[in-house]
């Protein structure tokens, strides 16, 4: 670094502290970037790449953006995934001695963006932190644009899986990872490749539980974390504390809208694993990842961005607690009945802007005058909402009514202080009403008078000097000046000081003029400063009510979602589900909430479904492909989900015994590209299900055993059903299969019942009836379906011939399956390992410790040699 | 067991009245009535017109069995009556057995229907009266009838159809009536994918009205209920403010069937007699109920006219009921909040308002607008014959015209006059002393981007301080107006008019804004008779005197006959 200019040395020091970020280095009116940063910036922002001398005659690449217009550029870079460090001059350059001091004042990473341009209205932008402590994982999550802040602790055997599931559920933009977790299983690969999360490796000391707890207590001003429920959860506290530390470090300020920390227990919610979330198309379409045609799309009748985000969060965490679910259902029911109330509420909500994000900006200190006005307009709508639901009787609606606070003092303040149409900038004045501050109105008057004097001055000088064409003008360089054209120069009085010569005129100033100019410009400058100060005060006052503001915002969001549910229930004829902790799922005339809307009215065929924990635990569904098996199974899962969200459901009646986990094995996106064959994927997923399904789970299996030969596949399917039946009580299963042989399981296993999708055959043609009926399918109709698909006639004929022949031959084997008793088969021939034999022979009670130890040593040696 | 049986000759002769399917609306009516007979709780109507009309009505009612379905399309076969006795006792809406086959005779009709317990449904396809297919099909319980190629084989009838809008309006009226009569059914009507109306179907008439007409209308309604055994009347009537100049908002139902009845109408209007001027008719949705023997529904093929055995009694009942409801409320004119307009300087440019449609003959769109007392004037050469009588509120010039009373909006007139005058480059008046203006950062930017056009219009300004401008000249047309305010106003209007355009569009924008400003200056001044005359003749001299440059009317007219009518002179 020697030989570099002091400026460059300063830059280098800062850059070394932030090697992974683009450093925006403040120089004059620009933010400059050097070296590689400059090259990236030039490329991404399409600005000129120049160079700068850094000493010793060396030049380095440089690129810059003007400070005034920096926001847009910064947003672009952040949007492309780059991390940025904003380095400002932290002392007044005019007063500095030598090099002006510079510091990084802000760091921008994917999880810490607050710029509206980078945020999507309907989605949260999550930043998470992951750590491990004493055998438990800690996972904390926050959206700094809204102030949401949660933490969880995951323990137990399957905790790595649970952690992955939670991460998938949150879809964070950035993850702060405890460096000690670097090699943990495939966690980093999972985060980076599969979830595409931007990884930040943190320092290990920020994850230290003691330190983290202390930080949290200090930040929230409490002596114990018991209030947050995490006093005895060190990993959760560690993750939350680390996250807080990171935020402070990158934002260089406190986020006042981050006011509470909540404990999120995944076990309090219905867990839909990530495969199922994808297979059931809850948030994204399978085909193209779009939102239309997903359950979220079907349930979204919200009006505000607040409501949309809340709905998304509710959908990713459906409830398990029956009273809470019923509270929501009741609220929706009342809003459904009271059409007038609902329409008033929805009307009022149209005037509500994104209160949460505005509150975030206020807490962050970046809200401008327009944001405050938007806040006021939104709050203006609150009384209408409150009035509409004032007479409601359901407890949830009454509670929401209580939580609404129209904050009249805040509204008044903003109304009195801020003009009706303020600019977006804060330091150029034009924000504060003259009536609000006498100083402001005086300064404006002063400025006005000064301007008037100068304007009058022109007329005066004209008459005094006799120069009829004399003009008083203004520009940035000279300020106010007097302009006299060449022919009149001889009339110029002596006290005029010449300032500029032009082709046809000359410009002068006088003492008097300059004095008045100072007054005007002085007033202007002071005015701008003052307005900014006053604005900040107003913003400060508003900020003091952040608590109530956020509470109101949350209540509005909930109302929005509930009113939306009511609207949907009215439009589509939903019914109120009876939700309980019981074992039964009984749906009458159930419909698929998404499909019934996409198909022409009257086309979707409703179907019943009955599941319990005794004789109807496993529904085996057979029938031809395209007959509606998958739709049927999916609609049951979606109806359960909707019920546990607190929404009414598309059925004529529904009784839903709460489900804790939903698993699906649907095989629609087998990972051929990733190197796993269809069959392998299938087996992994089935294995996952068999290991993890617990009582009160709902399992959907669609065509197990497809990726391998018929006998293998069928046998595996058979065995899986048997296992689910015998060894996994309380698990409800819907199993669609093309192996008709499996229908004989009904006779053998008490809990298995056969259903099939009805088909009508007429003269070799089939019509799909889309009704699910009791009893196994008569035939596969594979050939008829192929005919529908357009397979050539000769191919079909030949297939028919072959089928008949095979059916004759195969018939005995179906009976064979029926007759085969449940025998404990071993995969490999009867063979006892020699070591096992040896072990069996040992008489431990008669061995001395030394003998035992040496025998053990021997056996261990041998076992090692064997592998 | 087949429930649909062919009617015997006798009955057929008695009721056959040459059922004719005239419009898409009649198709909709028949199909919806069938759905109602099937006790559906949800009825979806979709219509579209691409070359020919396509109508689809889907319901979740009882449906038809596999046996019955094909017979639904046979003439004179119905499950609803079997003998003349039944005819007298009829309660269901569709009894002639004529509708479906009549429709099928002039279209391609696909019937898909299924009873609740049946394993599958049945699909019947008929084209031009000829059966094309009968087959099993998977479908939801209920019935869906899809009519396409309406009138394909009777092109004359197709030609006689009114335009799209009128037909859709008729269909809307039909569905509205049926929706009102059946608040327990959720209706949905869409036209080419766009939702026209939707009712909740929760059994509350008021909720149905709210979803059809909006909260504002609903707030002006009064409930009606009265009984005179065995007749009963109930429903909702509107306050005076909802009154219209036609009867398009009167819906009468007898035993839930939409009807037209002079008797009922008279009873209703008599109750309002003293409160409503001639030519204004009240808003009403009234239901009359009685046992079926007391009313004859068979009078007219379209089944709309009805006859009571005791006409006078029914009329009296209605009149009494409505009167009672009205006296319970405050009578007199009420001005609904939504209809209050503040005329004068409008804030935003408004697109040209078409004159109220002359065709409101009982078949307009169902959304209510208050019909204006005044007409927007537009006949040529009336202007030169206007004689000013005086000024109203310093805003309007009251005139006598050849056939009635006229009001001229000073502001709008000035705008038009000056807009035309500004077509060339307006005259400019230099200011003796520059006027300093602080427009604020945004207006400043606006000035910069429109600087050239503004100069051309007469406003020459230059920078005079970091945030200030010095105005050096103004358009002469502004007269004695305060230059600073006028300039700021102009900038204000420019901003509202939308994003900056360049070239010709920009100049026109500036012109219009300027004209508005000039007009604003001039319009709130008191005028002498001479000035009024001059203003009117200047207006008459412009090429398009009837609107201001933004499209708002300049002159309103109240025809003499209407005045006479209001004073109850004929």
PDB file of N, CA, C and O in Angstrom, chain A residues 636-664:
ATOM      1  N   UNK A 636     -59.187 -33.475  -1.295  1.00  0.00           N
ATOM      2  CA  UNK A 636     -59.366 -33.778   0.124  1.00  0.00           C
ATOM      3  C   UNK A 636     -58.317 -33.043   0.947  1.00  0.00           C
ATOM      4  O   UNK A 636     -58.630 -32.399   1.951  1.00  0.00           O
ATOM      5  N   UNK A 637     -57.061 -33.111   0.482  1.00  0.00           N
ATOM      6  CA  UNK A 637     -55.997 -32.425   1.215  1.00  0.00           C
ATOM      7  C   UNK A 637     -56.241 -30.925   1.251  1.00  0.00           C
ATOM      8  O   UNK A 637     -56.075 -30.275   2.274  1.00  0.00           O
ATOM      9  N   UNK A 638     -56.647 -30.346   0.127  1.00  0.00           N
ATOM     10  CA  UNK A 638     -56.865 -28.902   0.083  1.00  0.00           C
ATOM     11  C   UNK A 638     -58.023 -28.483   0.972  1.00  0.00           C
ATOM     12  O   UNK A 638     -57.975 -27.444   1.616  1.00  0.00           O
ATOM     13  N   UNK A 639     -59.064 -29.315   1.012  1.00  0.00           N
ATOM     14  CA  UNK A 639     -60.196 -28.975   1.866  1.00  0.00           C
ATOM     15  C   UNK A 639     -59.780 -29.012   3.335  1.00  0.00           C
ATOM     16  O   UNK A 639     -60.137 -28.135   4.121  1.00  0.00           O
ATOM     17  N   UNK A 640     -58.989 -29.999   3.704  1.00  0.00           N
ATOM     18  CA  UNK A 640     -58.484 -30.062   5.077  1.00  0.00           C
ATOM     19  C   UNK A 640     -57.667 -28.811   5.388  1.00  0.00           C
ATOM     20  O   UNK A 640     -57.825 -28.172   6.422  1.00  0.00           O
ATOM     21  N   UNK A 641     -56.805 -28.437   4.464  1.00  0.00           N
ATOM     22  CA  UNK A 641     -55.973 -27.251   4.647  1.00  0.00           C
ATOM     23  C   UNK A 641     -56.815 -26.000   4.831  1.00  0.00           C
ATOM     24  O   UNK A 641     -56.581 -25.200   5.723  1.00  0.00           O
ATOM     25  N   UNK A 642     -57.800 -25.864   3.957  1.00  0.00           N
ATOM     26  CA  UNK A 642     -58.643 -24.671   4.033  1.00  0.00           C
ATOM     27  C   UNK A 642     -59.351 -24.608   5.375  1.00  0.00           C
ATOM     28  O   UNK A 642     -59.438 -23.557   6.004  1.00  0.00           O
ATOM     29  N   UNK A 643     -59.868 -25.768   5.812  1.00  0.00           N
ATOM     30  CA  UNK A 643     -60.576 -25.786   7.079  1.00  0.00           C
ATOM     31  C   UNK A 643     -59.659 -25.357   8.215  1.00  0.00           C
ATOM     32  O   UNK A 643     -60.037 -24.569   9.076  1.00  0.00           O
ATOM     33  N   UNK A 644     -58.432 -25.860   8.177  1.00  0.00           N
ATOM     34  CA  UNK A 644     -57.520 -25.522   9.267  1.00  0.00           C
ATOM     35  C   UNK A 644     -56.945 -24.123   9.147  1.00  0.00           C
ATOM     36  O   UNK A 644     -56.223 -23.652  10.009  1.00  0.00           O
ATOM     37  N   UNK A 645     -57.245 -23.467   8.063  1.00  0.00           N
ATOM     38  CA  UNK A 645     -56.891 -22.062   7.923  1.00  0.00           C
ATOM     39  C   UNK A 645     -57.962 -21.177   8.533  1.00  0.00           C
ATOM     40  O   UNK A 645     -57.751 -19.993   8.758  1.00  0.00           O
ATOM     41  N   UNK A 646     -59.130 -21.777   8.750  1.00  0.00           N
ATOM     42  CA  UNK A 646     -60.236 -20.972   9.232  1.00  0.00           C
ATOM     43  C   UNK A 646     -61.160 -20.521   8.109  1.00  0.00           C
ATOM     44  O   UNK A 646     -62.022 -19.680   8.309  1.00  0.00           O
ATOM     45  N   UNK A 647     -60.978 -21.089   6.928  1.00  0.00           N
ATOM     46  CA  UNK A 647     -61.839 -20.717   5.808  1.00  0.00           C
ATOM     47  C   UNK A 647     -62.965 -21.735   5.646  1.00  0.00           C
ATOM     48  O   UNK A 647     -62.813 -22.888   6.017  1.00  0.00           O
ATOM     49  N   UNK A 648     -64.068 -21.303   5.080  1.00  0.00           N
ATOM     50  CA  UNK A 648     -65.131 -22.233   4.739  1.00  0.00           C
ATOM     51  C   UNK A 648     -64.661 -23.052   3.537  1.00  0.00           C
ATOM     52  O   UNK A 648     -63.711 -22.671   2.851  1.00  0.00           O
ATOM     53  N   UNK A 649     -65.349 -24.159   3.298  1.00  0.00           N
ATOM     54  CA  UNK A 649     -64.793 -25.081   2.305  1.00  0.00           C
ATOM     55  C   UNK A 649     -65.801 -25.439   1.207  1.00  0.00           C
ATOM     56  O   UNK A 649     -67.016 -25.386   1.431  1.00  0.00           O
ATOM     57  N   UNK A 650     -65.298 -25.823   0.035  1.00  0.00           N
ATOM     58  CA  UNK A 650     -66.172 -26.184  -1.089  1.00  0.00           C
ATOM     59  C   UNK A 650     -66.776 -27.576  -0.914  1.00  0.00           C
ATOM     60  O   UNK A 650     -66.256 -28.571  -1.412  1.00  0.00           O
ATOM     61  N   UNK A 651     -67.858 -27.658  -0.186  1.00  0.00           N
ATOM     62  CA  UNK A 651     -68.526 -28.940   0.052  1.00  0.00           C
ATOM     63  C   UNK A 651     -69.909 -28.609   0.564  1.00  0.00           C
ATOM     64  O   UNK A 651     -70.186 -27.468   0.912  1.00  0.00           O
ATOM     65  N   UNK A 652     -70.781 -29.621   0.632  1.00  0.00           N
ATOM     66  CA  UNK A 652     -72.092 -29.309   1.205  1.00  0.00           C
ATOM     67  C   UNK A 652     -72.058 -29.539   2.709  1.00  0.00           C
ATOM     68  O   UNK A 652     -72.811 -28.962   3.460  1.00  0.00           O
ATOM     69  N   UNK A 653     -71.148 -30.419   3.134  1.00  0.00           N
ATOM     70  CA  UNK A 653     -70.946 -30.639   4.564  1.00  0.00           C
ATOM     71  C   UNK A 653     -69.530 -31.133   4.732  1.00  0.00           C
ATOM     72  O   UNK A 653     -69.012 -31.858   3.872  1.00  0.00           O
ATOM     73  N   UNK A 654     -68.908 -30.786   5.844  1.00  0.00           N
ATOM     74  CA  UNK A 654     -67.560 -31.309   6.058  1.00  0.00           C
ATOM     75  C   UNK A 654     -67.279 -31.410   7.540  1.00  0.00           C
ATOM     76  O   UNK A 654     -67.550 -30.479   8.292  1.00  0.00           O
ATOM     77  N   UNK A 655     -66.757 -32.552   7.910  1.00  0.00           N
ATOM     78  CA  UNK A 655     -66.309 -32.707   9.290  1.00  0.00           C
ATOM     79  C   UNK A 655     -64.833 -33.044   9.207  1.00  0.00           C
ATOM     80  O   UNK A 655     -64.446 -34.025   8.579  1.00  0.00           O
ATOM     81  N   UNK A 656     -64.025 -32.195   9.822  1.00  0.00           N
ATOM     82  CA  UNK A 656     -62.580 -32.358   9.674  1.00  0.00           C
ATOM     83  C   UNK A 656     -61.954 -32.624  11.031  1.00  0.00           C
ATOM     84  O   UNK A 656     -61.957 -31.768  11.914  1.00  0.00           O
ATOM     85  N   UNK A 657     -61.409 -33.823  11.208  1.00  0.00           N
ATOM     86  CA  UNK A 657     -60.619 -34.089  12.396  1.00  0.00           C
ATOM     87  C   UNK A 657     -59.234 -33.547  12.109  1.00  0.00           C
ATOM     88  O   UNK A 657     -58.630 -33.880  11.095  1.00  0.00           O
ATOM     89  N   UNK A 658     -58.746 -32.718  12.999  1.00  0.00           N
ATOM     90  CA  UNK A 658     -57.508 -31.990  12.725  1.00  0.00           C
ATOM     91  C   UNK A 658     -56.360 -32.896  12.292  1.00  0.00           C
ATOM     92  O   UNK A 658     -56.107 -33.945  12.884  1.00  0.00           O
ATOM     93  N   UNK A 659     -55.665 -32.456  11.253  1.00  0.00           N
ATOM     94  CA  UNK A 659     -54.535 -33.206  10.710  1.00  0.00           C
ATOM     95  C   UNK A 659     -53.261 -32.482  11.088  1.00  0.00           C
ATOM     96  O   UNK A 659     -53.185 -31.257  10.976  1.00  0.00           O
ATOM     97  N   UNK A 660     -52.246 -33.231  11.528  1.00  0.00           N
ATOM     98  CA  UNK A 660     -51.005 -32.576  11.938  1.00  0.00           C
ATOM     99  C   UNK A 660     -49.964 -32.496  10.849  1.00  0.00           C
ATOM    100  O   UNK A 660     -49.140 -31.586  10.824  1.00  0.00           O
ATOM    101  N   UNK A 661     -49.966 -33.477   9.977  1.00  0.00           N
ATOM    102  CA  UNK A 661     -48.986 -33.460   8.903  1.00  0.00           C
ATOM    103  C   UNK A 661     -49.617 -33.994   7.631  1.00  0.00           C
ATOM    104  O   UNK A 661     -50.432 -34.902   7.668  1.00  0.00           O
ATOM    105  N   UNK A 662     -49.203 -33.418   6.532  1.00  0.00           N
ATOM    106  CA  UNK A 662     -49.659 -33.923   5.236  1.00  0.00           C
ATOM    107  C   UNK A 662     -48.441 -34.343   4.437  1.00  0.00           C
ATOM    108  O   UNK A 662     -47.474 -33.590   4.313  1.00  0.00           O
ATOM    109  N   UNK A 663     -48.498 -35.566   3.934  1.00  0.00           N
ATOM    110  CA  UNK A 663     -47.413 -36.047   3.073  1.00  0.00           C
ATOM    111  C   UNK A 663     -47.998 -36.379   1.716  1.00  0.00           C
ATOM    112  O   UNK A 663     -49.104 -36.886   1.622  1.00  0.00           O
ATOM    113  N   UNK A 664     -47.232 -36.164   0.686  1.00  0.00           N
ATOM    114  CA  UNK A 664     -47.690 -36.601  -0.630  1.00  0.00           C
ATOM    115  C   UNK A 664     -46.557 -37.250  -1.383  1.00  0.00           C
ATOM    116  O   UNK A 664     -45.408 -36.866  -1.251  1.00  0.00           O
TER     117      UNK A 664
END
